[in-house]
CSV table of C-alpha atoms in Angstrom, one decimal:
chain,number,residue,atom,x,y,z
G,1,MET,CA,-35.0,-10.6,-11.3
G,2,ASN,CA,-33.6,-13.1,-13.9
G,3,SER,CA,-31.9,-16.3,-12.9
G,4,THR,CA,-28.4,-14.9,-13.3
G,5,HIS,CA,-29.2,-12.0,-11.0
G,6,GLU,CA,-30.9,-14.3,-8.5
G,7,LYS,CA,-27.8,-16.5,-8.5
G,8,PHE,CA,-25.6,-13.5,-7.8
G,9,ALA,CA,-27.9,-12.2,-5.1
G,10,GLN,CA,-27.8,-15.5,-3.4
G,11,SER,CA,-24.0,-15.7,-3.7
G,12,LEU,CA,-23.8,-12.1,-2.2
G,13,LYS,CA,-26.1,-13.1,0.7
G,14,LEU,CA,-23.8,-16.0,1.5
G,15,THR,CA,-20.7,-14.0,1.2
G,16,LEU,CA,-21.5,-10.8,3.1
G,17,ASP,CA,-21.2,-10.5,6.9
G,18,GLU,CA,-24.8,-9.9,7.9
G,19,ASP,CA,-23.9,-8.3,11.2
G,20,GLN,CA,-21.8,-5.7,9.4
G,21,LEU,CA,-24.4,-5.2,6.7
G,22,THR,CA,-27.1,-4.4,9.3
G,23,ASN,CA,-24.9,-2.3,11.7
G,24,CYS,CA,-25.1,0.8,9.4
G,25,MET,CA,-27.4,3.3,11.1
G,26,ARG,CA,-27.5,5.5,7.9
G,27,CYS,CA,-26.3,8.5,10.0
G,28,GLY,CA,-24.3,9.9,7.1
G,29,PHE,CA,-21.1,10.6,9.0
G,30,CYS,CA,-19.2,8.5,6.4
G,31,GLN,CA,-20.2,10.8,3.6
G,32,THR,CA,-17.9,13.7,4.5
G,33,ALA,CA,-15.0,11.3,4.7
G,34,CYS,CA,-15.6,9.6,1.4
G,35,PRO,CA,-13.6,10.9,-1.6
G,36,THR,CA,-16.0,9.6,-4.2
G,37,PHE,CA,-19.0,11.1,-2.5
G,38,ILE,CA,-17.2,14.4,-2.1
G,39,GLU,CA,-16.4,14.5,-5.8
G,40,THR,CA,-19.8,13.3,-7.1
G,41,GLY,CA,-22.3,14.3,-4.4
G,42,LEU,CA,-24.2,11.0,-5.2
G,43,GLU,CA,-25.7,9.0,-2.4
G,44,ALA,CA,-24.8,5.8,-4.2
G,45,ALA,CA,-21.2,6.8,-4.3
G,46,SER,CA,-21.0,7.0,-0.5
G,47,PRO,CA,-20.3,4.1,1.9
G,48,ARG,CA,-23.8,4.5,3.3
G,49,GLY,CA,-25.2,4.3,-0.2
G,50,ARG,CA,-23.1,1.3,-1.3
G,51,ILE,CA,-24.2,-0.6,1.9
G,52,ALA,CA,-27.8,0.2,1.0
G,53,LEU,CA,-27.2,-1.1,-2.5
G,54,MET,CA,-25.7,-4.3,-1.1
G,55,LYS,CA,-28.6,-4.8,1.2
G,56,ALA,CA,-31.2,-4.1,-1.5
G,57,VAL,CA,-29.6,-6.8,-3.8
G,58,VAL,CA,-29.4,-9.3,-0.9
G,59,ASP,CA,-33.1,-8.6,0.0
G,60,GLY,CA,-34.2,-9.0,-3.7
G,61,LEU,CA,-35.3,-5.3,-3.9
G,62,MET,CA,-33.0,-4.5,-6.9
G,63,GLU,CA,-31.1,-6.3,-9.6
G,64,PRO,CA,-27.2,-6.4,-9.4
G,65,ASP,CA,-26.9,-4.7,-12.8
G,66,GLU,CA,-24.0,-2.9,-14.3
G,67,SER,CA,-24.7,0.3,-12.4
G,68,PHE,CA,-24.4,-1.7,-9.1
G,69,ARG,CA,-21.1,-3.1,-10.1
G,70,ASN,CA,-19.9,0.3,-11.3
G,71,GLN,CA,-20.5,1.8,-7.9
G,72,MET,CA,-18.7,-1.0,-6.2
G,73,ASP,CA,-15.7,-0.6,-8.6
G,74,LEU,CA,-15.7,3.2,-8.1
G,75,CYS,CA,-15.0,2.8,-4.4
G,76,LEU,CA,-11.3,3.4,-3.7
G,77,GLY,CA,-11.3,1.1,-0.7
G,78,CYS,CA,-9.5,3.8,1.3
G,79,ARG,CA,-11.6,3.0,4.3
G,80,ALA,CA,-11.7,6.7,5.5
G,81,CYS,CA,-15.3,5.9,6.4
G,82,GLU,CA,-14.4,3.5,9.2
G,83,PRO,CA,-12.8,6.0,11.7
G,84,ALA,CA,-15.8,8.3,11.0
G,85,CYS,CA,-18.4,5.6,11.7
G,86,PRO,CA,-20.0,5.7,15.2
G,87,SER,CA,-21.3,2.2,14.8
G,88,ASP,CA,-17.8,0.8,13.9
G,89,VAL,CA,-19.1,-0.7,10.6
G,90,LYS,CA,-16.3,-2.7,8.9
G,91,TYR,CA,-17.0,-1.3,5.5
G,92,GLY,CA,-13.7,-2.5,4.1
G,93,GLN,CA,-14.7,-6.1,4.8
G,94,LEU,CA,-18.1,-5.5,3.1
G,95,ILE,CA,-16.7,-4.0,-0.1
G,96,GLU,CA,-14.1,-6.8,-0.4
G,97,GLN,CA,-16.8,-9.4,0.2
G,98,THR,CA,-19.0,-7.8,-2.5
G,99,ARG,CA,-16.1,-7.7,-5.0
G,100,ALA,CA,-15.4,-11.3,-4.2
G,101,ALA,CA,-19.0,-12.2,-5.1
G,102,ILE,CA,-18.8,-10.1,-8.3
G,103,ALA,CA,-15.5,-11.7,-9.3
G,104,ALA,CA,-17.0,-15.2,-8.8
G,105,GLU,CA,-20.3,-14.6,-10.6
G,106,LYS,CA,-19.9,-11.8,-13.2
G,107,PRO,CA,-17.1,-11.6,-15.8
G,108,TYR,CA,-15.4,-8.3,-16.2
G,109,SER,CA,-14.8,-6.6,-19.6
G,110,LEU,CA,-11.8,-7.9,-21.6
G,111,PRO,CA,-9.5,-5.0,-20.8
G,112,VAL,CA,-10.2,-5.2,-17.1
G,113,ARG,CA,-9.8,-9.0,-17.1
G,114,VAL,CA,-6.4,-8.6,-18.8
G,115,VAL,CA,-5.2,-6.0,-16.3
G,116,ARG,CA,-6.4,-8.1,-13.3
G,117,LYS,CA,-5.0,-11.4,-14.6
G,118,THR,CA,-1.7,-9.9,-15.7
G,119,PHE,CA,-1.0,-8.2,-12.4
G,120,LEU,CA,-2.8,-10.2,-9.8
G,121,GLN,CA,-2.0,-13.7,-11.0
G,122,GLY,CA,0.8,-13.3,-13.5
G,123,ILE,CA,3.1,-10.9,-11.7
G,124,PHE,CA,2.7,-10.0,-8.0
G,125,PRO,CA,2.7,-13.5,-6.6
G,126,HIS,CA,6.0,-14.4,-8.3
G,127,ARG,CA,9.2,-12.7,-7.0
G,128,GLY,CA,11.2,-14.0,-10.0
G,129,ARG,CA,8.9,-12.3,-12.5
G,130,LEU,CA,8.9,-9.1,-10.4
G,131,LYS,CA,12.7,-9.1,-10.4
G,132,LEU,CA,12.7,-9.6,-14.2
G,133,ILE,CA,10.4,-6.6,-14.6
G,134,GLY,CA,12.8,-4.6,-12.4
G,135,LYS,CA,15.8,-5.5,-14.5
G,136,THR,CA,13.8,-4.8,-17.7
G,137,LEU,CA,12.8,-1.4,-16.4
G,138,SER,CA,16.4,-0.8,-15.4
G,139,PHE,CA,17.7,-1.7,-18.8
G,140,TYR,CA,15.0,0.5,-20.4
G,141,GLN,CA,16.0,3.5,-18.3
G,142,LYS,CA,19.8,3.1,-18.6
G,143,SER,CA,20.3,1.8,-22.2
G,144,GLY,CA,18.9,4.8,-24.0
G,145,LEU,CA,15.6,3.2,-24.9
G,146,GLN,CA,13.7,5.5,-22.6
G,147,LYS,CA,15.3,8.6,-24.1
G,148,PHE,CA,14.6,7.2,-27.6
G,149,ALA,CA,10.9,6.3,-26.8
G,150,ARG,CA,10.3,9.9,-25.6
G,151,SER,CA,12.2,11.7,-28.4
G,152,SER,CA,10.8,9.6,-31.2
G,153,GLY,CA,7.3,10.1,-30.2
G,154,ALA,CA,6.7,6.4,-29.5
G,155,MET,CA,5.2,7.3,-26.1
G,156,LYS,CA,2.4,9.2,-27.8
G,157,LEU,CA,0.9,5.9,-28.8
G,158,PHE,CA,-0.2,5.5,-25.2
G,159,PRO,CA,-2.9,7.4,-23.3
G,160,ASP,CA,-1.9,10.7,-21.7
G,161,HIS,CA,-2.0,9.3,-18.2
G,162,LEU,CA,0.3,6.4,-19.0
G,163,GLN,CA,2.8,8.9,-20.6
G,164,GLN,CA,2.8,10.9,-17.5
G,165,LEU,CA,3.1,7.8,-15.3
G,166,GLU,CA,6.1,6.7,-17.3
G,167,LYS,CA,7.8,10.0,-16.7
G,168,ALA,CA,7.1,9.7,-12.9
G,169,LEU,CA,8.8,6.3,-12.6
G,170,PRO,CA,11.7,6.2,-10.2
G,171,ASP,CA,15.1,5.0,-11.3
G,172,VAL,CA,15.1,1.3,-10.9
G,173,THR,CA,18.2,-0.7,-10.1
G,174,GLY,CA,17.0,-4.2,-10.9
G,175,ASP,CA,18.2,-5.5,-7.6
G,176,GLY,CA,16.2,-6.1,-4.5
G,177,LEU,CA,16.9,-5.4,-0.8
G,178,GLU,CA,19.2,-8.4,-0.2
G,179,GLU,CA,21.2,-7.8,-3.3
G,180,LEU,CA,21.7,-4.1,-2.7
G,181,TRP,CA,22.7,-4.8,0.9
G,182,SER,CA,25.2,-7.5,0.2
G,183,LYS,CA,26.7,-5.5,-2.8
G,184,ALA,CA,27.2,-2.5,-0.5
G,185,GLY,CA,29.4,-4.6,1.8
G,186,LEU,CA,27.2,-4.0,4.8
G,187,PRO,CA,27.1,-6.6,7.7
G,188,TYR,CA,24.8,-9.6,7.6
G,189,ARG,CA,24.8,-13.4,8.0
G,190,ARG,CA,22.9,-16.2,6.5
G,191,GLU,CA,20.8,-18.6,8.7
G,192,THR,CA,18.7,-21.7,7.9
G,193,THR,CA,16.0,-22.8,10.3
G,194,GLY,CA,15.4,-26.4,11.3
G,195,SER,CA,12.7,-26.8,8.6
G,196,GLY,CA,15.0,-25.4,5.9
G,197,SER,CA,13.7,-21.8,5.8
G,198,LYS,CA,16.4,-19.4,4.7
G,199,LEU,CA,17.0,-16.1,6.5
G,200,MET,CA,19.2,-13.0,6.0
G,201,VAL,CA,20.0,-11.6,9.4
G,202,ILE,CA,21.4,-8.1,9.8
G,203,PRO,CA,22.8,-7.2,13.2
G,204,ALA,CA,21.7,-4.2,15.3
G,205,SER,CA,23.9,-1.2,15.6
G,206,GLY,CA,24.8,-1.0,19.3
G,207,ALA,CA,22.7,-2.6,22.0
G,208,LYS,CA,19.9,-4.8,20.6
G,209,VAL,CA,16.3,-3.7,21.5
G,210,GLY,CA,14.4,-6.3,19.5
G,211,ARG,CA,14.3,-8.7,16.5
G,212,VAL,CA,12.3,-7.4,13.6
G,213,GLY,CA,11.2,-9.3,10.5
G,214,MET,CA,11.4,-7.1,7.4
G,215,PHE,CA,8.5,-7.3,5.0
G,216,ARG,CA,10.1,-6.3,1.8
G,217,GLY,CA,6.9,-6.2,-0.3
G,218,CYS,CA,6.6,-6.7,-4.1
G,219,ILE,CA,6.4,-3.2,-5.7
G,220,MET,CA,8.7,-1.9,-2.9
G,221,ASP,CA,11.4,-4.3,-3.7
G,222,VAL,CA,11.3,-3.8,-7.4
G,223,MET,CA,10.8,0.0,-7.8
G,224,PHE,CA,11.8,1.2,-4.4
G,225,ALA,CA,14.5,-1.2,-3.3
G,226,SER,CA,16.7,1.6,-2.1
G,227,THR,CA,13.8,2.6,0.2
G,228,ASN,CA,13.9,-0.9,1.7
G,229,VAL,CA,17.6,-0.5,2.2
G,230,ASN,CA,17.1,2.8,4.0
G,231,THR,CA,14.3,1.3,6.1
G,232,VAL,CA,16.7,-1.4,7.3
G,233,ARG,CA,19.5,1.1,8.0
G,234,LEU,CA,17.1,3.2,10.2
G,235,LEU,CA,15.8,0.1,12.0
G,236,ARG,CA,19.3,-1.1,12.6
G,237,GLN,CA,20.4,2.3,13.9
G,238,ALA,CA,17.4,2.3,16.2
G,239,GLY,CA,18.7,-0.9,17.8
G,240,PHE,CA,16.8,-3.7,16.0
G,241,GLU,CA,18.2,-6.9,14.6
G,242,ILE,CA,16.6,-7.4,11.2
G,243,VAL,CA,15.6,-10.7,9.7
G,244,ILE,CA,14.5,-11.1,6.1
G,245,PRO,CA,12.8,-14.4,5.3
G,246,GLU,CA,13.6,-15.5,1.8
G,247,GLU,CA,10.3,-17.4,1.4
G,248,GLN,CA,8.1,-14.4,2.0
G,249,VAL,CA,5.7,-13.3,-0.9
G,250,CYS,CA,3.3,-10.5,-1.9
G,251,CYS,CA,1.0,-9.6,1.0
G,252,GLY,CA,-2.1,-10.1,-1.1
G,253,ALA,CA,-3.6,-6.7,-0.5
G,254,LEU,CA,-4.3,-6.0,-4.2
G,255,HIS,CA,-5.9,-9.4,-4.5
G,256,ALA,CA,-8.1,-8.9,-1.5
G,257,HIS,CA,-9.2,-5.4,-2.7
G,258,ALA,CA,-10.1,-6.9,-6.1
G,259,GLY,CA,-12.2,-9.7,-4.5
G,260,GLU,CA,-9.7,-12.5,-5.3
G,261,MET,CA,-9.9,-13.8,-1.7
G,262,ASP,CA,-8.6,-17.3,-2.4
G,263,ASP,CA,-5.4,-15.9,-3.8
G,264,ALA,CA,-5.0,-13.5,-0.9
G,265,LYS,CA,-5.4,-16.3,1.6
G,266,GLN,CA,-2.9,-18.4,-0.2
G,267,LEU,CA,-0.3,-15.6,-0.1
G,268,ALA,CA,-1.1,-14.9,3.6
G,269,GLY,CA,-0.6,-18.5,4.6
G,270,GLN,CA,2.9,-18.4,3.0
G,271,ASN,CA,3.9,-15.2,4.8
G,272,ILE,CA,2.5,-16.5,8.1
G,273,TRP,CA,4.7,-19.6,7.8
G,274,ALA,CA,7.8,-17.7,6.6
G,275,PHE,CA,7.8,-15.1,9.4
G,276,GLY,CA,6.8,-17.7,12.0
G,277,GLU,CA,10.0,-19.5,11.1
G,278,ALA,CA,12.0,-16.3,11.6
G,279,ASP,CA,11.1,-16.1,15.3
G,280,VAL,CA,10.7,-12.3,15.5
G,281,ASP,CA,9.3,-9.8,18.0
G,282,TYR,CA,7.8,-7.5,15.3
G,283,ILE,CA,7.1,-7.5,11.6
G,284,ALA,CA,8.1,-4.2,10.0
G,285,SER,CA,6.2,-2.7,7.1
G,286,ASN,CA,7.1,0.5,5.2
G,287,ALA,CA,4.1,0.4,2.9
G,288,GLY,CA,0.7,1.4,4.3
G,289,GLY,CA,-1.3,-0.7,1.9
G,290,CYS,CA,0.7,-3.8,2.7
G,291,GLY,CA,0.8,-3.2,6.4
G,292,ALA,CA,-3.0,-2.8,6.6
G,293,LEU,CA,-3.7,-6.2,5.2
G,294,LEU,CA,-0.8,-7.8,7.2
G,295,LYS,CA,-2.5,-6.3,10.3
G,296,GLU,CA,-5.7,-8.0,9.3
G,297,TYR,CA,-4.4,-11.5,8.5
G,298,ASP,CA,-6.3,-12.6,11.6
G,299,HIS,CA,-9.6,-11.6,10.0
G,300,LEU,CA,-8.6,-12.9,6.5
G,301,MET,CA,-7.8,-16.3,7.9
G,302,HIS,CA,-10.5,-16.6,10.6
G,303,GLU,CA,-12.6,-19.1,8.7
G,304,GLU,CA,-9.6,-21.5,8.1
G,305,GLN,CA,-10.3,-25.0,9.4
G,306,ASP,CA,-6.7,-25.4,10.6
G,307,GLU,CA,-6.8,-23.9,14.1
G,308,ARG,CA,-3.0,-23.6,14.3
G,309,LEU,CA,-3.1,-21.5,11.2
G,310,GLN,CA,-5.8,-19.3,12.7
G,311,GLN,CA,-3.7,-18.8,15.9
G,312,ALA,CA,-0.6,-18.1,13.9
G,313,ALA,CA,-2.5,-15.5,11.9
G,314,VAL,CA,-3.6,-13.8,15.1
G,315,ARG,CA,0.0,-13.7,16.4
G,316,PHE,CA,1.3,-12.4,13.0
G,317,ALA,CA,-1.3,-9.6,13.0
G,318,GLU,CA,-0.3,-8.6,16.5
G,319,GLN,CA,3.4,-8.3,15.5
G,320,VAL,CA,2.9,-6.1,12.5
G,321,LYS,CA,4.1,-2.5,12.9
G,322,ASP,CA,4.7,0.4,10.6
G,323,ILE,CA,8.3,1.5,10.6
G,324,SER,CA,7.3,4.9,12.1
G,325,GLU,CA,5.9,3.1,15.1
G,326,LEU,CA,9.0,1.1,15.6
G,327,LEU,CA,11.3,4.1,15.2
G,328,SER,CA,9.2,6.0,17.7
G,329,SER,CA,9.1,3.2,20.2
G,330,PRO,CA,10.6,0.8,21.2
G,331,GLY,CA,13.5,1.8,19.0
G,332,ARG,CA,16.3,4.0,20.3
G,333,PRO,CA,15.9,7.7,19.4
G,334,LEU,CA,17.7,8.6,16.1
G,335,THR,CA,20.3,11.4,16.2
G,336,PRO,CA,19.6,14.2,13.7
G,337,ILE,CA,22.4,15.5,11.5
G,338,GLN,CA,23.0,19.2,12.4
G,339,ALA,CA,21.7,21.5,9.7
G,340,GLU,CA,24.5,23.2,7.7
G,341,SER,CA,23.0,26.5,8.7
G,342,ALA,CA,20.6,27.3,11.5
G,343,ASN,CA,18.7,29.5,9.2
G,344,LYS,CA,18.3,26.9,6.4
G,345,THR,CA,15.0,25.1,6.5
G,346,VAL,CA,13.1,22.8,4.1
G,347,LYS,CA,9.4,23.0,3.9
G,348,VAL,CA,7.8,19.6,4.1
G,349,THR,CA,4.2,18.3,3.9
G,350,TYR,CA,2.9,14.9,4.6
G,351,GLN,CA,0.3,12.9,2.6
G,352,ASP,CA,-1.2,10.2,4.7
G,353,SER,CA,-1.4,6.7,3.3
G,354,CYS,CA,-5.1,5.8,3.6
G,355,HIS,CA,-4.6,2.3,4.9
G,356,LEU,CA,-1.9,3.4,7.3
G,357,ARG,CA,-4.1,6.1,8.8
G,358,ASN,CA,-7.5,4.4,8.6
G,359,VAL,CA,-6.7,0.7,9.2
G,360,MET,CA,-3.4,0.7,11.1
G,361,ARG,CA,-4.5,4.0,12.8
G,362,VAL,CA,-1.0,5.4,12.5
G,363,GLN,CA,-1.2,9.2,12.0
G,364,GLY,CA,1.0,11.0,14.5
G,365,GLU,CA,4.2,9.0,14.4
G,366,PRO,CA,5.4,10.0,10.9
G,367,ARG,CA,4.8,13.7,11.6
G,368,GLN,CA,6.5,13.5,15.0
G,369,LEU,CA,9.6,11.9,13.6
G,370,MET,CA,9.9,14.7,11.0
G,371,GLN,CA,9.0,17.5,13.4
G,372,GLN,CA,11.9,16.5,15.7
G,373,LEU,CA,14.4,17.2,12.9
G,374,PRO,CA,16.2,20.6,12.9
G,375,GLY,CA,15.8,22.6,9.8
G,376,VAL,CA,12.5,20.9,8.9
G,377,HIS,CA,9.4,23.0,8.7
G,378,MET,CA,6.2,21.0,8.6
G,379,CYS,CA,3.4,22.4,6.6
G,380,GLU,CA,0.1,20.5,7.3
G,381,LEU,CA,-1.6,19.5,4.1
G,382,GLN,CA,-5.3,20.4,3.8
G,383,GLY,CA,-7.1,17.1,3.1
G,384,ALA,CA,-4.1,15.0,3.9
G,385,GLU,CA,-6.6,12.3,5.1
G,386,VAL,CA,-8.3,12.2,1.7
G,387,CYS,CA,-7.1,9.5,-0.8
G,388,CYS,CA,-4.7,10.7,-3.5
G,389,GLY,CA,-6.4,8.4,-6.0
G,390,SER,CA,-3.7,5.7,-6.3
G,391,ALA,CA,-5.5,2.8,-4.5
G,392,GLY,CA,-3.6,-0.1,-5.9
G,393,ILE,CA,-4.4,-0.3,-9.6
G,394,TYR,CA,-7.3,2.1,-9.3
G,395,ASN,CA,-5.4,4.7,-11.3
G,396,LEU,CA,-5.3,2.3,-14.2
G,397,THR,CA,-8.9,1.0,-14.0
G,398,GLN,CA,-10.7,4.2,-12.8
G,399,THR,CA,-8.4,6.8,-14.4
G,400,GLU,CA,-10.9,9.7,-14.5
G,401,MET,CA,-11.7,9.7,-10.8
G,402,SER,CA,-8.1,9.0,-9.9
G,403,THR,CA,-6.9,12.1,-11.8
G,404,THR,CA,-9.6,14.3,-10.4
G,405,LEU,CA,-8.6,13.4,-6.9
G,406,LEU,CA,-4.9,13.8,-7.7
G,407,ASP,CA,-5.4,17.3,-9.3
G,408,HIS,CA,-7.3,18.5,-6.2
G,409,LYS,CA,-4.5,17.0,-4.0
G,410,MET,CA,-1.9,19.0,-5.9
G,411,GLU,CA,-3.8,22.2,-5.5
G,412,HIS,CA,-3.6,21.7,-1.8
G,413,VAL,CA,0.1,20.8,-2.0
G,414,GLU,CA,0.9,24.0,-3.8
G,415,ALA,CA,-1.1,26.0,-1.2
G,416,THR,CA,1.3,24.7,1.5
G,417,GLY,CA,4.4,26.1,-0.3
G,418,ALA,CA,6.2,22.8,0.5
G,419,GLU,CA,9.3,21.7,-1.3
G,420,VAL,CA,8.9,18.1,-0.4
G,421,ILE,CA,5.9,15.8,-0.2
G,422,VAL,CA,6.5,12.8,2.1
G,423,THR,CA,4.4,9.7,2.2
G,424,SER,CA,4.5,6.2,3.5
G,425,ASN,CA,3.3,4.0,0.7
G,426,PRO,CA,4.7,3.1,-2.7
G,427,GLY,CA,1.4,3.6,-4.5
G,428,CYS,CA,0.9,7.0,-2.9
G,429,LEU,CA,4.5,7.9,-3.8
G,430,LEU,CA,4.1,7.1,-7.4
G,431,GLN,CA,0.8,8.9,-7.5
G,432,MET,CA,2.3,12.0,-6.0
G,433,LYS,CA,5.2,11.9,-8.4
G,434,TRP,CA,2.6,11.7,-11.2
G,435,GLY,CA,0.8,14.6,-9.7
G,436,ILE,CA,4.0,16.7,-9.7
G,437,GLU,CA,4.4,15.8,-13.4
G,438,ARG,CA,0.8,16.7,-14.2
G,439,ALA,CA,1.2,20.0,-12.4
G,440,GLY,CA,4.5,20.8,-14.1
G,441,LYS,CA,6.2,21.3,-10.8
G,442,GLN,CA,9.2,19.0,-11.4
G,443,ARG,CA,11.7,21.7,-10.5
G,444,GLY,CA,9.9,23.0,-7.4
G,445,ILE,CA,8.5,20.0,-5.6
G,446,GLU,CA,9.8,16.4,-5.0
G,447,ALA,CA,8.0,13.4,-3.5
G,448,VAL,CA,9.9,11.0,-1.3
G,449,HIS,CA,9.2,8.1,1.0
G,450,LEU,CA,9.4,8.7,4.8
G,451,ALA,CA,12.3,6.2,5.1
G,452,ASP,CA,14.3,8.0,2.5
G,453,PHE,CA,13.6,11.4,4.0
G,454,LEU,CA,14.6,10.3,7.5
G,455,ALA,CA,17.7,8.5,6.2
G,456,GLY,CA,19.0,11.8,4.8
G,457,GLN,CA,18.4,13.7,8.0
G,458,VAL,CA,19.7,11.5,10.7
G,459,TRP,CA,23.1,10.0,11.6
G,460,ILE,CA,23.5,6.3,10.6
G,461,GLU,CA,26.5,4.3,11.6
G,462,ASP,CA,26.9,2.4,8.3
G,463,GLN,CA,27.5,5.7,6.5
G,464,GLY,CA,31.1,5.2,7.6
G,465,GLU,CA,31.4,1.5,6.8
């Protein structure tokens, strides 16, 4: 092993959680849950295989060469292996720690470095830049530039998958949650805490059952701001007072998954402070990928020297709930809108968000909320627990595997006969919209977020305001 590889092996040894590394019993239960193993059949492409590779590098039995890094990069980070593991191995922590060591010791190729730096450092941590992108996209869609780009053939300069993704983009308003809410003339007030933190407070509809901090996210508030609005409307109708801290930032999930742990911790610290200032009972997430990391801020920050920050991170993690959990309980039951015709039904299928299911362990609540609606016929999706291939920016960096998973997913969707695919994460939603585009099913199937679907099916007081 050369000096560079020895240095990396030592770094990996210091980074990895040794207890988690040695907990794996090599039983193989994780294999049937792992999308990349299912697709390739390769031991190295399974969680068990990747853990064995990590341990072999740490023990000096193999070099951390390009094939090692390729297998670490091929992992979706969906964490479907964790519920399947009888030893409760925290594989998600191991893969993030390995990627952190790789990011620190081995430079990526130029295209990957450009993607990582542009998105992880240049865009996601900065709300002003995200809003500028939103307004730019809105102008592109509404000014005629989008139509011209497609009709002129300019889009053909891009790879096929980017052309398809462009067609799958939702209509972007350019405004975030706060702007859309205030422009709609809906009730709210402004508050400033003793330390100067600024809050937008939206009153509950009827008797108040709790005070919820709304995590608006980064991609959610740029490309799916209307979904954030519907989330707040549903929470309000369920009896929650909603607080939106102005100082909140990106959750850091994409940074953590990519091994940029220092950036993830910095963002986490800002959110812990912002929501601590808001004095809330719960913190609501409508994005499975965000919610999973928010739920694990206690682990992310457990090595911080500031004990008060550690304690605040533990409290923060305990407060995090997916909106489906809050709407199910302790929220008041929502009142369904009566179907126009008792015989009219819509066939709906649900694609689980990996991190919502595997990390937050929320599986039944979204289905139950939809099953309670008259006129909704739930069609369970074969392989709903299998990742759709989105996985943050995975569909940009690992396009071949991403599209393979997506095409198989769409085959299962078509087998259900569903007219609507519902999901609970923006990345999954974009991926499913892309899948519909790839399958040529734009006129037969639509993909929607759970909050948008529910908001169209239940009675909400502000519809009359």
